[in-house]
Short mmCIF file of C-alpha atoms in Angstrom, two decimals:
data_model
loop_
_atom_site.label_atom_id
_atom_site.label_comp_id
_atom_site.label_asym_id
_atom_site.label_seq_id
_atom_site.Cartn_x
_atom_site.Cartn_y
_atom_site.Cartn_z
CA GLY A 1 -62.65 48.00 -24.11
CA THR A 2 -60.09 45.65 -22.12
CA LYS A 3 -62.74 42.79 -21.85
CA ASN A 4 -63.37 42.88 -25.49
CA LYS A 5 -59.77 42.94 -26.31
CA LEU A 6 -59.18 39.93 -24.08
CA THR A 7 -62.09 38.16 -25.79
CA THR A 8 -60.77 38.97 -29.13
CA MET A 9 -57.30 37.92 -28.20
CA LEU A 10 -58.55 34.46 -26.78
CA SER A 11 -60.69 33.60 -29.82
CA ARG A 12 -57.49 34.29 -31.91
CA PHE A 13 -55.64 31.98 -29.67
CA ILE A 14 -58.09 29.42 -30.08
CA ARG A 15 -58.34 29.34 -33.68
CA ARG A 16 -54.58 29.44 -34.10
CA ASN A 17 -54.40 26.26 -31.44
CA LYS A 18 -57.29 24.04 -32.54
CA GLN A 19 -55.76 20.95 -31.28
CA LEU A 20 -55.24 22.38 -27.96
CA ALA A 21 -58.81 23.27 -27.69
CA ARG A 22 -60.22 20.07 -28.77
CA HIS A 23 -57.84 18.01 -26.23
CA GLN A 24 -57.36 20.07 -23.40
CA PRO A 25 -59.45 20.96 -20.37
CA LYS A 26 -60.83 24.62 -20.49
CA GLN A 27 -59.19 25.63 -17.35
CA GLN A 28 -55.73 24.32 -18.82
CA LEU A 29 -56.25 26.01 -22.20
CA LEU A 30 -57.16 29.20 -20.25
CA THR A 31 -53.96 28.94 -18.18
CA GLN A 32 -51.99 28.52 -21.11
CA PHE A 33 -53.50 31.53 -22.71
CA ARG A 34 -52.93 33.64 -20.07
CA LEU A 35 -49.21 32.83 -19.92
CA ALA A 36 -48.85 33.21 -23.79
CA SER A 37 -50.66 36.54 -23.75
CA GLN A 38 -48.47 37.82 -20.83
CA PHE A 39 -44.86 37.43 -22.00
CA ASN A 40 -43.87 40.94 -22.17
CA GLN A 41 -45.09 41.32 -18.29
CA THR A 42 -42.86 37.94 -17.61
CA GLN A 43 -39.99 38.40 -14.89
CA VAL A 44 -38.34 35.07 -15.26
CA ALA A 45 -38.32 33.20 -18.37
CA ALA A 46 -36.37 29.83 -19.17
CA ILE A 47 -34.93 29.02 -22.66
CA MET A 48 -34.53 25.21 -23.12
CA GLY A 49 -33.33 23.17 -26.00
CA ALA A 50 -36.26 20.87 -26.78
CA GLN A 51 -34.10 18.31 -29.05
CA TRP A 52 -30.84 16.87 -28.84
CA GLY A 53 -29.13 20.18 -28.80
CA ASP A 54 -28.00 22.79 -31.43
CA GLU A 55 -31.43 24.02 -31.87
CA GLY A 56 -30.16 27.69 -31.69
CA LYS A 57 -31.13 28.75 -28.40
CA GLY A 58 -28.29 31.53 -28.37
CA LYS A 59 -30.31 33.46 -31.02
CA LEU A 60 -33.15 33.95 -29.07
CA VAL A 61 -31.43 34.65 -25.78
CA ASP A 62 -29.63 37.30 -27.77
CA ILE A 63 -32.80 38.68 -29.13
CA LEU A 64 -34.60 38.72 -25.85
CA GLY A 65 -31.47 39.84 -23.79
CA SER A 66 -32.21 43.63 -24.17
CA GLN A 67 -35.52 42.94 -22.30
CA PHE A 68 -33.98 41.43 -19.47
CA ALA A 69 -31.53 42.68 -16.65
CA ILE A 70 -29.67 39.33 -16.16
CA THR A 71 -29.17 36.48 -18.41
CA ALA A 72 -28.02 33.38 -16.34
CA ARG A 73 -26.32 30.02 -17.44
CA CYS A 74 -27.90 27.21 -15.10
CA ALA A 75 -26.09 24.32 -16.58
CA GLY A 76 -23.27 22.29 -18.82
CA GLY A 77 -20.08 23.84 -19.37
CA ALA A 78 -17.61 24.51 -22.41
CA ASN A 79 -19.37 21.49 -24.30
CA ALA A 80 -22.20 23.73 -25.14
CA GLY A 81 -21.78 26.04 -28.17
CA HIS A 82 -24.34 28.84 -28.80
CA THR A 83 -23.90 31.13 -32.07
CA VAL A 84 -25.15 34.73 -32.40
CA VAL A 85 -24.99 36.41 -35.51
CA VAL A 86 -25.41 40.26 -35.33
CA GLU A 87 -25.16 42.44 -38.51
CA GLY A 88 -23.40 39.81 -40.27
CA LYS A 89 -20.70 39.18 -37.41
CA LYS A 90 -20.75 35.84 -35.98
CA TYR A 91 -20.09 35.33 -32.08
CA ALA A 92 -19.51 32.12 -30.49
CA PHE A 93 -20.18 31.36 -27.02
CA HIS A 94 -19.42 28.16 -24.80
CA LEU A 95 -19.54 29.45 -21.25
CA MET A 96 -20.71 33.03 -21.53
CA PRO A 97 -24.49 33.89 -21.36
CA SER A 98 -25.51 34.85 -24.85
CA GLY A 99 -26.99 38.01 -23.32
CA ILE A 100 -23.62 39.60 -23.00
CA LEU A 101 -23.81 41.39 -26.22
CA HIS A 102 -26.38 43.82 -24.54
CA GLY A 103 -25.14 46.62 -22.84
CA ASN A 104 -27.90 46.43 -20.18
CA ASN A 105 -27.64 42.84 -19.42
CA LYS A 106 -25.37 41.24 -16.77
CA ALA A 107 -24.03 37.65 -17.57
CA LEU A 108 -24.40 35.23 -14.46
CA ILE A 109 -22.88 31.68 -14.23
CA GLY A 110 -24.62 29.70 -11.92
CA ASN A 111 -23.73 26.76 -9.57
CA GLY A 112 -25.00 24.14 -11.94
CA VAL A 113 -22.37 24.93 -14.60
CA VAL A 114 -19.07 23.43 -14.44
CA LEU A 115 -16.36 26.13 -15.55
CA HIS A 116 -13.07 25.59 -17.02
CA LEU A 117 -11.35 28.81 -16.51
CA PRO A 118 -8.83 29.00 -19.35
CA SER A 119 -11.70 28.33 -21.75
CA PHE A 120 -13.52 31.35 -20.03
CA PHE A 121 -10.52 33.59 -20.25
CA LYS A 122 -10.40 32.85 -24.05
CA GLU A 123 -13.81 33.72 -24.33
CA MET A 124 -13.39 37.11 -22.39
CA LYS A 125 -10.25 37.81 -24.73
CA ASN A 126 -12.88 37.09 -27.76
CA LEU A 127 -14.93 39.70 -26.36
CA ASP A 128 -12.13 42.19 -26.00
CA ASP A 129 -11.23 41.41 -29.50
CA GLN A 130 -14.45 42.08 -30.71
CA GLY A 131 -14.71 45.47 -28.96
CA ILE A 132 -17.54 44.20 -26.52
CA GLU A 133 -17.58 46.31 -23.15
CA TYR A 134 -18.28 43.80 -20.40
CA ASP A 135 -16.58 45.62 -17.10
CA GLY A 136 -18.93 44.79 -14.15
CA ARG A 137 -21.44 42.70 -16.28
CA ILE A 138 -19.81 39.22 -15.65
CA LEU A 139 -20.57 37.03 -12.60
CA LEU A 140 -19.35 33.89 -11.17
CA GLY A 141 -21.27 31.94 -8.69
CA ASP A 142 -19.08 31.02 -5.89
CA ARG A 143 -20.75 27.47 -5.57
CA THR A 144 -19.93 26.64 -9.31
CA HIS A 145 -17.69 23.67 -9.80
CA LEU A 146 -14.42 23.95 -11.72
CA VAL A 147 -13.24 21.89 -14.59
CA PHE A 148 -9.39 21.00 -14.46
CA ASP A 149 -7.33 20.24 -17.33
CA LEU A 150 -6.92 16.48 -15.33
CA HIS A 151 -10.73 16.07 -15.92
CA GLN A 152 -10.22 16.52 -19.71
CA GLN A 153 -7.47 14.22 -19.82
CA VAL A 154 -9.65 11.65 -17.88
CA ASP A 155 -12.74 12.47 -20.16
CA GLY A 156 -10.38 11.06 -22.95
CA PHE A 157 -8.95 7.90 -21.12
CA GLN A 158 -12.56 7.07 -20.40
CA GLU A 159 -13.92 7.62 -24.02
CA ASP A 160 -10.95 5.66 -25.46
CA SER A 161 -11.15 2.63 -23.07
CA LYS A 162 -14.71 2.02 -24.47
CA ALA A 163 -15.53 -0.24 -27.07
CA ALA A 164 -16.63 1.32 -30.48
CA SER A 165 -20.44 0.38 -30.03
CA ALA A 166 -20.29 1.97 -26.44
CA LYS A 167 -18.49 5.35 -27.19
CA ILE A 168 -20.66 8.33 -26.05
CA GLY A 169 -18.91 10.92 -28.56
CA THR A 170 -18.08 13.18 -25.77
CA THR A 171 -16.42 16.41 -26.67
CA ARG A 172 -13.63 15.64 -24.33
CA ARG A 173 -14.09 19.00 -22.58
CA GLY A 174 -13.99 17.12 -18.89
CA ILE A 175 -17.58 17.92 -18.48
CA GLY A 176 -18.37 14.37 -17.25
CA PRO A 177 -15.57 13.69 -15.05
CA SER A 178 -16.14 17.24 -13.22
CA TYR A 179 -19.70 16.46 -12.54
CA SER A 180 -18.54 13.20 -11.29
CA SER A 181 -16.18 14.83 -8.92
CA LYS A 182 -19.13 17.09 -7.81
CA VAL A 183 -21.41 14.02 -7.01
CA ASN A 184 -18.52 11.90 -5.34
CA ARG A 185 -18.00 14.98 -3.15
CA PHE A 186 -14.15 15.61 -3.98
CA GLY A 187 -15.15 18.52 -6.54
CA ILE A 188 -13.75 22.09 -6.02
CA ARG A 189 -15.71 25.14 -6.12
CA ILE A 190 -14.72 28.53 -7.38
CA GLY A 191 -15.32 29.61 -3.55
CA ASP A 192 -12.47 27.17 -2.56
CA LEU A 193 -10.04 29.44 -4.27
CA ARG A 194 -10.46 31.86 -1.67
CA TYR A 195 -8.47 29.62 0.80
CA PRO A 196 -5.12 28.78 -0.68
CA GLU A 197 -4.13 26.03 1.91
CA ILE A 198 -7.86 24.43 1.52
CA PHE A 199 -7.48 24.64 -1.99
CA ARG A 200 -4.24 22.79 -2.04
CA GLN A 201 -5.55 19.98 0.04
CA LYS A 202 -8.56 19.68 -1.86
CA PHE A 203 -6.62 19.64 -5.25
CA GLU A 204 -3.85 17.31 -4.01
CA ASN A 205 -6.72 15.07 -2.77
CA MET A 206 -8.39 15.32 -6.24
CA VAL A 207 -5.36 14.19 -8.09
CA SER A 208 -4.60 11.32 -5.67
CA ILE A 209 -8.22 9.85 -6.42
CA TYR A 210 -7.85 10.00 -10.02
CA LYS A 211 -4.10 8.63 -10.11
CA GLU A 212 -5.55 5.38 -8.34
CA THR A 213 -7.62 4.60 -11.40
CA TYR A 214 -5.42 6.32 -14.04
CA PRO A 215 -1.79 6.17 -13.02
CA HIS A 216 -0.73 7.79 -16.38
CA LEU A 217 -2.39 10.69 -15.62
CA GLU A 218 0.00 13.75 -15.94
CA VAL A 219 -0.56 16.52 -13.42
CA ASP A 220 2.27 18.94 -12.32
CA VAL A 221 0.53 19.91 -8.89
CA GLU A 222 2.92 22.57 -7.87
CA ALA A 223 2.22 24.43 -11.25
CA GLU A 224 -1.58 23.81 -11.08
CA ILE A 225 -1.82 25.15 -7.63
CA ALA A 226 0.13 28.16 -8.61
CA ARG A 227 -1.83 28.94 -11.77
CA TYR A 228 -5.17 28.80 -9.96
CA ASN A 229 -4.24 31.13 -7.33
CA GLN A 230 -3.42 33.19 -9.94
CA TYR A 231 -6.63 32.70 -11.65
CA TYR A 232 -8.31 33.71 -8.31
CA GLN A 233 -6.78 37.15 -8.35
CA GLN A 234 -8.37 37.64 -12.09
CA ILE A 235 -11.63 36.32 -11.15
CA LYS A 236 -11.97 37.68 -7.73
CA PRO A 237 -13.98 40.89 -8.51
CA LEU A 238 -16.42 38.73 -10.41
CA ILE A 239 -17.44 36.17 -7.68
CA VAL A 240 -20.50 36.61 -6.02
CA ASP A 241 -23.13 34.53 -4.02
CA SER A 242 -25.25 33.67 -6.96
CA ILE A 243 -28.24 32.16 -5.21
CA HIS A 244 -28.55 35.18 -3.12
CA TYR A 245 -27.68 37.46 -5.85
CA ILE A 246 -30.66 36.08 -8.31
CA ASN A 247 -32.95 35.90 -5.73
CA GLN A 248 -32.48 39.51 -4.45
CA ALA A 249 -32.72 40.49 -8.23
CA TYR A 250 -35.86 38.77 -8.28
CA GLN A 251 -37.15 40.47 -4.86
CA ASN A 252 -36.05 43.90 -6.55
CA GLY A 253 -38.36 43.02 -9.46
CA GLU A 254 -35.48 42.97 -12.09
CA LYS A 255 -36.02 40.58 -15.05
CA ILE A 256 -34.16 37.30 -15.37
CA LEU A 257 -33.60 35.27 -18.43
CA ILE A 258 -32.26 31.60 -17.84
CA GLU A 259 -30.28 30.15 -20.58
CA GLY A 260 -30.11 26.42 -20.81
CA ALA A 261 -27.76 24.39 -22.45
CA ASN A 262 -27.59 21.31 -24.34
CA ALA A 263 -31.31 19.83 -24.59
CA THR A 264 -33.75 17.72 -22.85
CA MET A 265 -32.87 14.61 -24.96
CA LEU A 266 -29.44 15.09 -23.70
CA ASP A 267 -30.71 15.38 -20.14
CA ILE A 268 -29.01 12.86 -17.74
CA ASP A 269 -32.31 11.90 -16.28
CA PHE A 270 -34.72 12.26 -19.27
CA GLY A 271 -32.37 11.72 -22.29
CA THR A 272 -31.56 8.71 -24.26
CA TYR A 273 -29.11 7.53 -21.54
CA PRO A 274 -26.26 6.66 -21.67
CA PHE A 275 -25.89 8.66 -24.60
CA VAL A 276 -26.27 12.05 -22.89
CA THR A 277 -24.54 14.82 -21.31
CA SER A 278 -23.84 14.73 -17.35
CA SER A 279 -26.15 17.36 -16.19
CA ASN A 280 -29.99 18.10 -16.13
CA CYS A 281 -30.52 20.28 -19.08
CA SER A 282 -34.27 20.26 -18.96
CA ILE A 283 -36.29 22.82 -16.67
CA GLY A 284 -35.19 21.01 -13.47
CA GLY A 285 -31.66 22.16 -14.19
CA ALA A 286 -32.63 25.71 -14.07
CA VAL A 287 -34.10 25.46 -10.56
CA THR A 288 -31.19 23.38 -8.92
CA GLY A 289 -28.56 25.07 -11.42
CA LEU A 290 -29.51 28.55 -10.06
CA GLY A 291 -31.19 28.09 -6.74
CA ILE A 292 -34.38 29.95 -8.01
CA ALA A 293 -37.68 28.40 -6.92
CA PRO A 294 -39.65 26.76 -9.80
CA SER A 295 -42.89 28.98 -8.87
CA LYS A 296 -40.52 32.16 -9.99
CA ILE A 297 -40.41 30.75 -13.55
CA GLN A 298 -43.34 32.24 -15.58
CA SER A 299 -42.25 31.17 -18.96
CA VAL A 300 -40.51 28.08 -20.45
CA ILE A 301 -39.52 28.78 -24.15
CA GLY A 302 -38.70 25.38 -26.03
CA ILE A 303 -36.27 25.88 -28.82
CA VAL A 304 -37.20 23.44 -31.69
CA LYS A 305 -35.20 23.07 -35.07
CA ALA A 306 -37.57 22.84 -38.14
CA TYR A 307 -35.55 19.48 -38.73
CA LEU A 308 -33.61 17.33 -36.38
CA THR A 309 -29.86 17.08 -35.76
CA ARG A 310 -27.58 15.21 -33.18
CA VAL A 311 -23.81 14.95 -32.48
CA GLY A 312 -22.31 11.99 -31.12
CA GLU A 313 -23.56 8.54 -30.61
CA GLY A 314 -27.01 7.17 -29.68
CA PRO A 315 -30.36 6.26 -31.38
CA MET A 316 -32.04 8.71 -33.84
CA PRO A 317 -35.23 7.19 -35.17
CA THR A 318 -35.54 10.03 -37.93
CA GLU A 319 -32.04 10.06 -39.12
CA GLN A 320 -31.56 10.30 -42.76
CA LYS A 321 -28.48 8.60 -44.03
CA ASN A 322 -29.13 9.66 -47.58
CA ASP A 323 -29.25 12.66 -49.75
CA ILE A 324 -32.02 14.40 -47.67
CA GLY A 325 -29.44 14.15 -44.66
CA ALA A 326 -26.61 15.63 -46.60
CA THR A 327 -28.78 18.41 -48.04
CA LEU A 328 -29.85 19.23 -44.38
CA GLN A 329 -26.11 19.31 -43.10
CA LYS A 330 -25.00 21.16 -46.13
CA GLU A 331 -27.86 23.92 -46.28
CA GLY A 332 -27.87 24.03 -42.40
CA HIS A 333 -23.95 24.36 -41.78
CA GLU A 334 -24.46 21.68 -39.49
CA PHE A 335 -21.03 21.23 -37.67
CA GLY A 336 -20.75 21.80 -34.04
CA VAL A 337 -19.61 24.99 -32.73
CA THR A 338 -17.69 23.24 -29.92
CA THR A 339 -15.93 20.35 -32.09
CA GLY A 340 -16.63 20.90 -35.58
CA ARG A 341 -17.99 17.53 -35.82
CA PRO A 342 -20.39 17.17 -38.67
CA ARG A 343 -24.01 16.66 -37.13
CA ARG A 344 -26.51 13.86 -37.76
CA CYS A 345 -29.58 15.19 -39.89
CA GLY A 346 -32.94 13.83 -40.11
CA TRP A 347 -36.94 15.09 -40.13
CA VAL A 348 -38.36 16.55 -37.02
CA ASP A 349 -39.57 14.20 -34.43
CA VAL A 350 -42.98 15.25 -32.75
CA VAL A 351 -42.90 12.24 -30.63
CA ALA A 352 -39.67 13.27 -28.78
CA LEU A 353 -41.14 17.12 -28.92
CA ARG A 354 -44.34 15.95 -26.84
CA TYR A 355 -42.07 14.14 -24.52
CA SER A 356 -39.81 17.11 -24.10
CA HIS A 357 -42.98 19.40 -23.58
CA MET A 358 -44.13 16.91 -21.03
CA VAL A 359 -41.13 17.04 -19.03
CA ASN A 360 -40.64 20.94 -19.41
CA GLY A 361 -44.18 22.27 -19.87
CA PHE A 362 -43.49 24.54 -22.49
CA THR A 363 -45.25 27.90 -22.55
CA TYR A 364 -43.92 28.74 -26.11
CA ILE A 365 -41.89 27.18 -29.04
CA ASN A 366 -39.40 29.10 -31.06
CA LEU A 367 -39.00 27.26 -34.36
CA THR A 368 -35.67 27.76 -35.73
CA LYS A 369 -34.03 27.35 -39.16
CA LEU A 370 -37.20 27.06 -41.10
CA ASP A 371 -35.44 28.50 -44.15
CA VAL A 372 -33.15 25.59 -44.48
CA LEU A 373 -35.95 23.54 -45.54
CA SER A 374 -36.70 25.84 -48.42
CA VAL A 375 -34.72 23.60 -50.90
CA LEU A 376 -36.76 20.44 -50.32
CA ASP A 377 -39.74 19.10 -52.81
CA GLU A 378 -41.21 17.63 -49.83
CA ILE A 379 -40.90 17.69 -46.14
CA LYS A 380 -41.63 15.10 -43.34
CA ILE A 381 -42.63 15.25 -39.78
CA ALA A 382 -42.47 11.98 -37.49
CA VAL A 383 -45.82 11.53 -35.89
CA LYS A 384 -45.54 7.92 -34.44
CA TYR A 385 -43.12 4.96 -33.45
CA VAL A 386 -44.12 1.57 -34.11
CA ASP A 387 -42.20 -0.88 -31.96
CA GLY A 388 -40.87 -4.42 -33.10
CA ASN A 389 -44.46 -5.70 -31.99
CA ASP A 390 -46.17 -3.52 -34.59
CA GLU A 391 -47.81 -1.45 -31.35
CA TYR A 392 -47.74 2.06 -31.53
CA THR A 393 -45.48 3.77 -28.96
CA HIS A 394 -47.02 7.12 -27.71
CA THR A 395 -43.70 8.54 -25.89
CA VAL A 396 -40.03 7.91 -25.92
CA PRO A 397 -39.29 4.46 -24.80
CA ASN A 398 -36.68 3.95 -21.97
CA SER A 399 -35.33 1.07 -23.93
CA LEU A 400 -32.68 2.46 -26.20
CA GLU A 401 -33.08 -0.94 -27.99
CA THR A 402 -36.77 -0.60 -28.30
CA LEU A 403 -36.16 3.14 -29.90
CA ALA A 404 -33.28 2.00 -32.12
CA ASN A 405 -35.86 -0.68 -33.73
CA CYS A 406 -38.78 1.42 -33.84
CA LYS A 407 -40.21 2.22 -37.31
CA VAL A 408 -41.22 5.57 -37.81
CA GLU A 409 -44.74 6.95 -39.41
CA TYR A 410 -44.38 10.18 -41.19
CA GLU A 411 -46.76 12.94 -42.60
CA THR A 412 -45.55 14.49 -45.39
CA PHE A 413 -45.88 18.01 -46.79
CA PRO A 414 -44.97 19.70 -50.07
CA GLY A 415 -42.16 22.14 -50.05
CA TRP A 416 -42.08 25.69 -50.92
CA LYS A 417 -39.09 26.07 -52.77
CA SER A 418 -38.71 29.69 -52.35
CA ASP A 419 -35.99 32.14 -50.27
CA ILE A 420 -38.00 33.00 -46.97
CA SER A 421 -35.14 34.68 -45.32
CA ASN A 422 -36.82 38.14 -45.77
CA ALA A 423 -40.07 37.35 -44.28
CA ARG A 424 -40.89 39.11 -40.99
CA SER A 425 -44.39 38.20 -40.54
CA LEU A 426 -46.51 34.85 -40.66
CA GLU A 427 -48.07 36.09 -43.62
CA ASP A 428 -45.01 36.59 -45.46
CA LEU A 429 -44.33 33.17 -45.55
CA PRO A 430 -45.42 30.99 -48.41
CA GLU A 431 -48.73 29.03 -47.89
CA ASN A 432 -46.96 25.52 -47.74
CA ALA A 433 -44.51 26.87 -45.07
CA ARG A 434 -47.40 28.19 -43.11
CA ARG A 435 -49.15 24.82 -43.24
CA TYR A 436 -46.04 22.98 -42.26
CA VAL A 437 -45.73 25.49 -38.97
CA ALA A 438 -49.27 25.16 -38.06
CA ARG A 439 -49.20 21.30 -38.19
CA LEU A 440 -46.29 21.47 -35.95
CA GLU A 441 -47.77 23.60 -33.76
CA GLU A 442 -50.99 21.35 -33.52
CA LEU A 443 -49.13 18.39 -33.10
CA ILE A 444 -47.02 19.51 -30.28
CA GLY A 445 -49.62 21.41 -28.63
CA VAL A 446 -47.77 24.64 -27.83
CA PRO A 447 -47.83 28.03 -29.37
CA ILE A 448 -44.96 29.01 -31.69
CA LYS A 449 -44.22 32.47 -30.95
CA TRP A 450 -40.87 32.79 -32.98
CA ILE A 451 -40.06 31.54 -36.22
CA GLY A 452 -36.17 31.75 -37.31
CA VAL A 453 -35.76 32.38 -41.14
CA GLY A 454 -32.00 32.94 -41.27
CA PRO A 455 -28.89 33.22 -38.93
CA GLY A 456 -29.06 36.91 -38.45
CA ARG A 457 -30.50 38.50 -35.32
CA GLU A 458 -33.45 40.14 -37.57
CA ALA A 459 -34.16 37.00 -39.25
CA MET A 460 -36.96 36.27 -36.82
CA ILE A 461 -40.58 36.21 -37.10
CA GLU A 462 -42.46 37.04 -33.83
CA VAL A 463 -45.96 35.77 -33.75
CA ASP A 464 -48.70 37.25 -31.97
CA VAL A 465 -50.14 34.48 -30.26
#
């Protein structure tokens, strides 16, 4: 019985993933099937953005959160914005792991995050105001670096000093300068607050270093030291050795959900540098940002928006500076959770998605906001880049000049022009929508397990892969 069931599941998996069956070695295909068929037994899963951010990671984290004991943020800071909608009520998170809405889930902020405590306290107050109980469920890693207000000033100084063509489009939340302090080895970690004199020395040193470059930096050193000594008393019960904590939880058999921030195409190493964020926001950041071994991560879920958006500067080959882009922005409510800035919009980019899959090794895809495309007469998928020499580029080039000058080849699909927000199974979707999803799955080479058809927690199709 079990053997027949597995044979049937494998046959169905191959039918739904014909491209994988044609182009992948048999052993690799069997490995992917094994991983895809065992998600319910997954102990550690990571959710990573596969594009330029704002794909809707928070929604899946919230949906899966009740199945996991711990949700752990591994990278980024208050520059991230994750939105969760439950029964029509909207929750916006910037630092808080999105699993916090589930009473059985602990929210861990790991060492790879940079934490601005005033912003963190504001999110805690928002939880209080919304009636969310969290006592004993929020944990702060003692190796987590702090973002000070002076970092935010420096962020602004650096952005304002750049020529218009060189501006990054930073959120000015102090993220880059805080990571810079960390890498230059004069950063301050949460654990340093435990020792007031050591903290004083380190903070005075930080101010001195920054004032050498930015003499107009305004810092009331004594007031800041006093404020952070008070903050320490507030967060003291929340502080843990997060590396020991998460690995002990793993040893105890607890299920761990890793929540990424930003996305692969904004990764400091793999993104469109220098128009990127300041952390590793691909799967490597899950390892270094939590101190968990890569062999312990059994599933990597890539979040893919059914079209494409980007905030800030930098190349975006499929951007639509026309009525299509305006329609996607309006229908998708594409304005940043953190800054409120309008997002640039365009067609989904499979070249970038295959590159992202190459970096992350996705086990599954969660396709989000498919419903936004319902108003369009036709829909396109970018399948190839053609460089200035009329040669195909099969991956994302290192050179931004090459990327910016690439022509894009598309496949075009008819739209479905109907409301899909109440669809709860693949069969409920119109035929043209199913064709679009199937082609995306075929081109990326990863099973699409979840399909978002609306903003609410309930508006998610789970596909039996």
